[in-house]
Amino acid sequence: MQSWIELNMTPNIGPRMAKALLERFGSPDGVFAASRLELEAMRLSAITIESILNREFAERALAELEKIKAIGGDIILLDDGNYPALLREIPDPPIVLYVAGDWENVLSAPCVAVIGSRNCSTYGKNAAEMLSRDLAERGLTIVSGFARGIDTAAHIGAIKAKGKTAAILGTGLDQAYPKENAKLREEILSNNGAIITQFPFGTPPLGENFPYRNRVISGLSYAVLVIEASEKSGSLITARLAAEQNREILAVPGNITSQKSFGTNYLIKAGAKLVQHWQDVVAELPSEIAKKILPPPLDNEKKRKQAELVPAGLSKNELTIWQALSTDDATHIDDLIEGSGLNFGEVNSALVSLEVKELLHVLPGKRYARRIV
């Protein structure tokens, strides 16, 4: 294990070069046994070659093992049997993962990444928390980048559902970044979540680290859900990486006048799946996963019989509106007012009550459809 950690710490060796070295020399030990000429043939920098030949990080690698042991964490190697299978499939997987918390349980479940703007709106925060909660309630692991904004809301949503979440860092495990998320870190760990990074202890939040972190976020996940992203958002970079990794790209639509929604609306226009409910996300997962979560499709006869069942405890106005709705087509609020004989206030009040009772779907443009119960 020491030589793996040592190779991961060697200057100017990222996942791509590490993979090339492992393919050439067979193992980290083989890399450190290589001659200068062999290393020069790999076009390594002079600094990197000297570091390898002198085993510059040998003692620090041993110290890393002591540090991870002291916090009760683990180090997963690329050739371990418990290395995440999806992450191993990407072109440049990290050769070492530092993990803390209940990582085995967290990573054993299907993962969905939820990412977005650091400077998010209330709408974005609520959407991230709601969708993450709903997905986590159904056994999926919510993966995000532990940044402020959408990432934070995603982790919180999973925790509120008493579900699984994994925070992927762009720093070492011992770094508090952002500082305001120190409490969230403890909540993740105390609620059986996991903290994961490819970076050694002491690694600060350098800008060049976060693209590597983003590769891990998408690499661990079957699908990447973007909730708010500006035109130059890092979330769009993660979405591009996800596409390169053959992951599903999904996005929550936003206000066309908001800069924070430019990225998500652009992704939808480019072919990303538009997401309104958790079911939209699950439907894009591999069929063997989706069918365990989604109810089986109803045939027309079963739909008709369920539509005939009248929920108990409805007021007169609620019953009137519920009966005016269809399970197949959406109805505009103006049509409900005209058809029911009720005024706007009465119809609106009944709709709100039916929504709270989860008896209808609220659709864009003040349209409503009956939920099959």
PDB file of C-alpha atoms in Angstrom, residues 23 47 91 191 255:
ATOM      1  CA  GLU A  23       0.542  -0.125 -17.590  1.00  0.00           C
ATOM      2  CA  ILE A  47      11.450  16.909 -10.868  1.00  0.00           C
ATOM      3  CA  PRO A  91     -10.458   6.545 -18.492  1.00  0.00           C
ATOM      4  CA  ASN A 191     -25.496   9.782   9.844  1.00  0.00           C
ATOM      5  CA  ASN A 255     -36.216  30.867 -14.896  1.00  0.00           C
TER       6      ASN A 255
END
